Amino acid sequence: MPSTCYAVIVAAGSGERMGGDMPKQYQSVGGIPILRRSVLAFLSHPLIAGVLVVINPSHRHLYDQAVEGLDVLPPVFGGATRQESSLNGLEALSARKGTSADLVMIHDAARPFVSAETITAVHGSLASHSGAIAARRVVDTLKRSAGDFIAETVNRDGLWSVATPQGFRFPEIIHAHRAAIGKALTDDAAVAELAGMKIALVPMNPENMKITSAGDMEMAEKFCSSPAAAAVCDLRVGSGFDVHRLIKGNSVRLCGVSIPHNLALEGHSDADVALHAVVDAMLGAVGAGDIGSHFPPSDPQWRGADSEIFVRHAVEIVKSRGGNINNVDVTLMCEQPRIGPHRDAMAARLADMLGISPDRASVKATTTERLGFTGRNEGIAAQASVTVIMGGKR
Ligand code: MG
């Protein structure tokens, strides 16, 4: 069942428990604001269509800094209680034109280390349940206290400590939240429980801790310098460069778009110099060799091949290594043909091939002031950059 899933990240708390002037969700661990890490976990996940953050109105400037450059939905302001803040986020999604959420995951901004696997598992559980929340079975022995002393040992059978993300079928949870206005409920699952929804407990990655105290912050810093954390926000950049000679002909193919011209590009495949640069950039970002090693020019099967095949293959390699393509930027160097009229079509083709939104694909062109081989119309050069966010296996 195809379904559209949005993430609502609740960051509306004053965050003062940890001390200091900066609210905790805007403090940095490993050099990156906690909120930005939480947003990235969902933004880079292929099952999440969009991310909306619920913020405290007095934190607006901190929020803008924390999510700078990220493709998030406009934020909404939180309410007086956690429940109100969640509901505000859900109502904003519901009211958004062009947004139709089938599923929603509500996540606490103070849990920046949620893994892609946990998000995938919660999402998967929603295929058969109205709600599914990240949780961990209680393994410590539990005691109830009387003052500072043990009163009794508590049977821990069937006890879980619950976290976020908490995922729900959208129509059901917004209905439940509307019905729960004014009730003191500590999490969204409690709202869903009240409405009689059946909610699955989904084991989560152990690093999915909530940062609330200065001690948590120290642990988070330690975690950030561990190899496991390197995969949580690991941004890679790849670059590619290619040149093909111009020969007699009647069209050139650039970024998968054929442009009528009095010359053609020479090459073993369709000689789409731009796509070749993009392929090299993608492979470079994940350290997977280059186009020649995957598609040797000596192999007759690639004669006249549509370079889109190479691009799609490289996309699969990036994904298989746990990467999400974030954006692509291509610069073509030639005097002719004129690229301007075809730029948008090229960017759209690129976005489609790379599985990214059109605003993440850019095509530019420059001449070389009639200097060099490009200036003499002997060939066309292309250079490409691709960024990839590594987010573990999905
Ligand atoms: Mg080439």
Coordinates of N, CA, C and O in Angstrom, one line a residue, residues 185-285:
L185 N -1.6 14.6 29.0 CA -1.1 13.4 28.5 C 0.4 13.6 28.1 O 0.7 14.6 27.5
T186 N 1.3 12.6 28.5 CA 2.7 12.9 28.3 C 3.3 12.6 26.9 O 4.3 13.0 26.6
D187 N 2.6 11.7 26.2 CA 3.1 11.5 24.8 C 1.9 11.2 23.9 O 0.8 11.1 24.3
D188 N 2.3 11.1 22.6 CA 1.2 11.0 21.6 C 0.6 9.6 21.7 O -0.6 9.4 21.4
A189 N 1.4 8.6 22.1 CA 0.8 7.3 22.3 C -0.3 7.3 23.3 O -1.4 6.6 23.1
A190 N -0.2 8.1 24.4 CA -1.2 8.2 25.4 C -2.5 8.7 24.8 O -3.6 8.3 25.1
V191 N -2.4 9.7 23.9 CA -3.5 10.3 23.2 C -4.2 9.2 22.3 O -5.4 9.0 22.3
A192 N -3.4 8.4 21.7 CA -3.9 7.3 20.8 C -4.6 6.2 21.7 O -5.6 5.7 21.3
E193 N -3.9 5.9 22.8 CA -4.5 4.9 23.7 C -5.9 5.3 24.2 O -6.8 4.5 24.2
L194 N -6.0 6.6 24.5 CA -7.2 7.1 25.0 C -8.3 6.9 24.0 O -9.5 6.7 24.3
A195 N -7.9 7.0 22.7 CA -8.9 6.9 21.6 C -9.1 5.4 21.2 O -9.9 5.1 20.3
G196 N -8.5 4.5 22.0 CA -8.7 3.1 21.7 C -7.9 2.5 20.6 O -8.2 1.5 20.1
M197 N -6.9 3.3 20.1 CA -6.1 2.8 19.0 C -5.1 1.7 19.5 O -4.6 1.7 20.6
K198 N -4.9 0.7 18.6 CA -4.0 -0.4 18.9 C -2.6 0.1 18.5 O -2.4 0.4 17.3
I199 N -1.6 0.0 19.4 CA -0.3 0.6 19.1 C 0.8 -0.5 19.3 O 0.9 -1.0 20.4
A200 N 1.6 -0.7 18.3 CA 2.6 -1.7 18.4 C 3.9 -1.1 19.0 O 4.2 0.1 18.8
L201 N 4.6 -1.9 19.8 CA 5.9 -1.5 20.4 C 7.0 -2.0 19.5 O 7.1 -3.2 19.2
V202 N 7.8 -1.1 19.0 CA 8.9 -1.4 18.0 C 10.2 -1.2 18.6 O 10.6 -0.1 19.0
P203 N 11.0 -2.3 18.7 CA 12.4 -2.1 19.3 C 13.2 -1.0 18.5 O 13.1 -1.0 17.3
M204 N 13.9 -0.2 19.2 CA 14.6 0.9 18.6 C 16.1 0.7 18.7 O 16.6 -0.1 19.5
N205 N 16.9 1.6 18.0 CA 18.3 1.6 18.2 C 18.7 2.1 19.6 O 18.1 3.1 20.0
P206 N 19.6 1.5 20.2 CA 19.9 1.8 21.6 C 20.4 3.3 21.8 O 20.3 3.8 22.9
E207 N 21.0 3.9 20.7 CA 21.5 5.2 20.8 C 20.4 6.3 20.8 O 20.7 7.5 21.0
N208 N 19.2 5.9 20.6 CA 18.1 6.8 20.5 C 17.7 7.4 21.8 O 16.6 7.4 22.3
M209 N 18.7 8.0 22.5 CA 18.5 8.6 23.8 C 17.9 10.0 23.7 O 18.0 10.7 22.7
K210 N 17.3 10.4 24.8 CA 16.7 11.7 24.9 C 17.7 12.6 25.7 O 18.2 12.2 26.8
I211 N 18.1 13.7 25.1 CA 19.1 14.6 25.7 C 18.3 15.6 26.6 O 17.7 16.5 26.1
T212 N 18.4 15.4 27.9 CA 17.7 16.3 28.8 C 18.6 17.0 29.8 O 18.4 18.1 30.2
S213 N 19.7 16.3 30.2 CA 20.5 16.9 31.2 C 21.9 17.2 30.7 O 22.3 16.8 29.6
A214 N 22.7 17.9 31.5 CA 24.1 18.2 31.1 C 24.9 16.9 31.0 O 25.8 16.7 30.1
G215 N 24.6 15.9 31.8 CA 25.2 14.6 31.7 C 24.9 13.9 30.4 O 25.7 13.2 29.8
D216 N 23.6 14.0 30.0 CA 23.2 13.4 28.7 C 24.0 14.0 27.6 O 24.4 13.4 26.6
M217 N 24.2 15.3 27.7 CA 25.0 16.1 26.7 C 26.4 15.5 26.6 O 26.9 15.4 25.5
E218 N 27.0 15.2 27.7 CA 28.4 14.7 27.7 C 28.4 13.3 27.0 O 29.2 13.0 26.2
M219 N 27.4 12.5 27.3 CA 27.3 11.2 26.7 C 27.1 11.3 25.2 O 27.6 10.6 24.4
A220 N 26.3 12.3 24.8 CA 26.0 12.6 23.4 C 27.3 13.0 22.7 O 27.5 12.5 21.5
E221 N 28.1 13.8 23.3 CA 29.3 14.2 22.7 C 30.2 13.0 22.5 O 30.9 12.9 21.4
K222 N 30.3 12.2 23.5 CA 31.1 10.9 23.3 C 30.6 10.1 22.2 O 31.4 9.6 21.4
F223 N 29.3 10.0 22.1 CA 28.7 9.2 21.0 C 29.0 9.7 19.7 O 29.3 9.0 18.7
C224 N 29.0 11.1 19.6 CA 29.3 11.7 18.3 C 30.7 11.5 17.8 O 30.9 11.5 16.6
S225 N 31.6 11.2 18.7 CA 33.0 10.9 18.2 C 33.2 9.4 18.0 O 34.3 9.0 17.6
S226 N 32.1 8.6 18.2 CA 32.3 7.2 17.9 C 32.0 6.9 16.5 O 31.3 7.6 15.8
P227 N 32.5 5.7 16.0 CA 32.2 5.4 14.6 C 30.7 5.2 14.3 O 30.3 5.5 13.2
A228 N 29.9 4.8 15.3 CA 28.5 4.6 15.0 C 27.8 5.9 14.7 O 26.9 6.0 13.9
A229 N 28.3 7.0 15.3 CA 27.7 8.3 15.1 C 28.1 8.8 13.7 O 27.4 9.7 13.2
A230 N 29.2 8.4 13.3 CA 29.7 9.0 12.0 C 28.7 8.7 10.9 O 28.5 9.5 10.0
A231 N 27.9 7.6 11.1 CA 26.9 7.3 10.1 C 25.6 8.1 10.2 O 24.8 8.1 9.4
V232 N 25.4 8.8 11.4 CA 24.2 9.5 11.7 C 24.1 10.7 10.8 O 23.1 11.0 10.2
C233 N 25.2 11.5 10.7 CA 25.2 12.6 9.8 C 26.5 12.7 9.1 O 27.4 13.4 9.5
D234 N 26.6 12.0 8.1 CA 27.9 11.8 7.3 C 27.6 12.3 5.9 O 27.0 11.7 5.1
L235 N 28.0 13.5 5.7 CA 27.8 14.2 4.4 C 29.0 13.9 3.5 O 30.1 14.2 3.9
R236 N 28.8 13.4 2.3 CA 29.9 13.2 1.4 C 29.7 14.1 0.2 O 28.6 14.4 -0.2
V237 N 30.8 14.4 -0.4 CA 30.8 15.2 -1.6 C 31.6 14.5 -2.7 O 32.7 14.0 -2.4
G238 N 31.0 14.4 -3.9 CA 31.7 13.7 -5.0 C 31.8 14.7 -6.1 O 30.9 15.5 -6.3
S239 N 32.9 14.6 -6.9 CA 33.0 15.5 -8.0 C 33.4 14.7 -9.2 O 34.0 13.6 -9.1
G240 N 32.9 15.1 -10.4 CA 33.2 14.4 -11.6 C 33.5 15.4 -12.7 O 33.1 16.5 -12.7
F241 N 34.3 14.9 -13.7 CA 34.7 15.8 -14.8 C 34.8 14.9 -16.1 O 35.3 13.8 -16.0
D242 N 34.3 15.4 -17.2 CA 34.4 14.6 -18.4 C 34.5 15.5 -19.6 O 34.0 16.7 -19.6
V243 N 35.1 15.0 -20.7 CA 35.2 15.7 -21.9 C 34.9 14.8 -23.1 O 35.3 13.6 -23.0
H244 N 34.1 15.2 -24.0 CA 33.9 14.5 -25.3 C 34.2 15.4 -26.5 O 33.9 16.6 -26.4
R245 N 34.8 14.8 -27.5 CA 35.1 15.5 -28.7 C 33.8 15.8 -29.5 O 32.9 14.9 -29.6
L246 N 33.8 16.9 -30.2 CA 32.7 17.2 -31.1 C 33.1 16.8 -32.5 O 34.3 17.1 -33.0
I247 N 32.2 16.1 -33.2 CA 32.5 15.7 -34.6 C 31.3 16.1 -35.4 O 30.3 16.6 -34.9
K248 N 31.3 15.8 -36.7 CA 30.2 16.1 -37.6 C 28.9 15.3 -37.1 O 29.0 14.2 -36.6
G249 N 27.8 16.0 -37.2 CA 26.6 15.3 -36.8 C 25.4 16.3 -36.7 O 25.5 17.4 -37.3
N250 N 24.3 15.9 -36.1 CA 23.2 16.8 -36.1 C 22.5 17.1 -34.7 O 21.5 17.8 -34.6
S251 N 23.1 16.4 -33.7 CA 22.6 16.8 -32.4 C 23.5 16.3 -31.3 O 24.4 15.5 -31.5
V252 N 23.4 17.0 -30.1 CA 24.2 16.5 -29.0 C 23.2 16.1 -27.8 O 22.1 16.7 -27.8
R253 N 23.7 15.2 -27.0 CA 22.8 14.8 -25.9 C 23.5 15.2 -24.6 O 24.7 14.9 -24.3
L254 N 22.8 16.1 -23.8 CA 23.4 16.6 -22.6 C 22.3 16.4 -21.5 O 21.2 16.9 -21.6
C255 N 22.7 15.8 -20.4 CA 21.8 15.6 -19.3 C 20.6 14.8 -19.7 O 19.5 15.1 -19.2
G256 N 20.7 13.9 -20.7 CA 19.6 13.1 -21.2 C 18.7 13.9 -22.1 O 17.6 13.4 -22.5
V257 N 19.0 15.1 -22.5 CA 18.2 15.9 -23.4 C 18.9 16.1 -24.8 O 20.1 16.5 -24.8
S258 N 18.2 15.7 -25.8 CA 18.8 15.9 -27.2 C 18.6 17.3 -27.7 O 17.5 17.8 -27.7
I259 N 19.7 17.9 -28.1 CA 19.6 19.3 -28.6 C 20.1 19.3 -30.0 O 21.2 18.9 -30.3
P260 N 19.3 19.8 -31.0 CA 19.7 19.9 -32.4 C 20.9 20.8 -32.5 O 21.0 21.8 -31.8
H261 N 21.9 20.4 -33.3 CA 23.2 21.1 -33.4 C 23.8 20.7 -34.7 O 23.5 19.6 -35.2
N262 N 24.8 21.5 -35.1 CA 25.4 21.0 -36.4 C 26.7 20.2 -36.1 O 27.4 19.8 -37.0
L263 N 26.8 19.8 -34.9 CA 27.9 18.8 -34.5 C 27.3 17.8 -33.6 O 26.2 17.9 -33.1
A264 N 28.1 16.7 -33.3 CA 27.7 15.7 -32.3 C 28.8 15.4 -31.4 O 30.0 15.6 -31.8
L265 N 28.5 14.7 -30.3 CA 29.6 14.3 -29.4 C 30.0 12.9 -29.7 O 29.2 12.0 -30.0
E266 N 31.3 12.7 -29.7 CA 31.9 11.4 -30.1 C 32.1 10.6 -28.8 O 32.6 11.1 -27.8
G267 N 31.7 9.3 -28.9 CA 32.0 8.5 -27.7 C 31.4 7.1 -27.9 O 30.7 6.8 -28.9
H268 N 31.8 6.2 -27.0 CA 31.4 4.8 -27.1 C 29.9 4.7 -26.9 O 29.2 4.0 -27.6
S269 N 29.4 5.4 -25.9 CA 28.0 5.3 -25.5 C 27.3 6.5 -26.3 O 27.8 6.9 -27.4
D270 N 26.3 7.0 -25.7 CA 25.6 8.2 -26.4 C 26.5 9.5 -26.2 O 26.1 10.5 -26.6
A271 N 27.6 9.3 -25.4 CA 28.5 10.4 -25.2 C 27.9 11.6 -24.5 O 28.4 12.8 -24.7
D272 N 27.0 11.3 -23.6 CA 26.4 12.4 -22.8 C 27.4 12.8 -21.7 O 27.5 12.3 -20.6
V273 N 28.2 13.8 -22.1 CA 29.3 14.2 -21.2 C 28.9 14.7 -19.8 O 29.6 14.4 -18.8
A274 N 27.7 15.3 -19.8 CA 27.2 15.8 -18.5 C 26.8 14.6 -17.6 O 27.2 14.6 -16.4
L275 N 26.1 13.6 -18.1 CA 25.7 12.5 -17.3 C 27.0 11.7 -16.9 O 27.0 11.1 -15.8
H276 N 28.0 11.7 -17.7 CA 29.2 10.9 -17.3 C 29.9 11.6 -16.1 O 30.3 10.9 -15.2
A277 N 29.9 12.9 -16.1 CA 30.4 13.7 -15.0 C 29.6 13.4 -13.7 O 30.1 13.2 -12.6
V278 N 28.3 13.4 -13.9 CA 27.4 13.1 -12.7 C 27.6 11.7 -12.2 O 27.7 11.5 -11.0
V279 N 27.8 10.7 -13.1 CA 28.0 9.4 -12.6 C 29.3 9.3 -11.8 O 29.4 8.7 -10.7
D280 N 30.4 10.0 -12.3 CA 31.6 10.0 -11.6 C 31.5 10.7 -10.2 O 32.1 10.2 -9.2
A281 N 30.7 11.7 -10.2 CA 30.5 12.4 -8.9 C 29.8 11.5 -7.9 O 30.2 11.5 -6.7
M282 N 28.8 10.8 -8.4 CA 28.0 9.9 -7.4 C 28.9 8.8 -6.9 O 28.9 8.5 -5.7
L283 N 29.7 8.2 -7.9 CA 30.5 7.1 -7.5 C 31.6 7.6 -6.5 O 32.0 7.0 -5.6
G284 N 32.1 8.8 -6.8 CA 33.2 9.4 -6.0 C 32.7 9.7 -4.6 O 33.4 9.5 -3.6
A285 N 31.4 10.1 -4.5 CA 30.9 10.4 -3.1 C 30.9 9.2 -2.2 O 31.1 9.4 -1.0

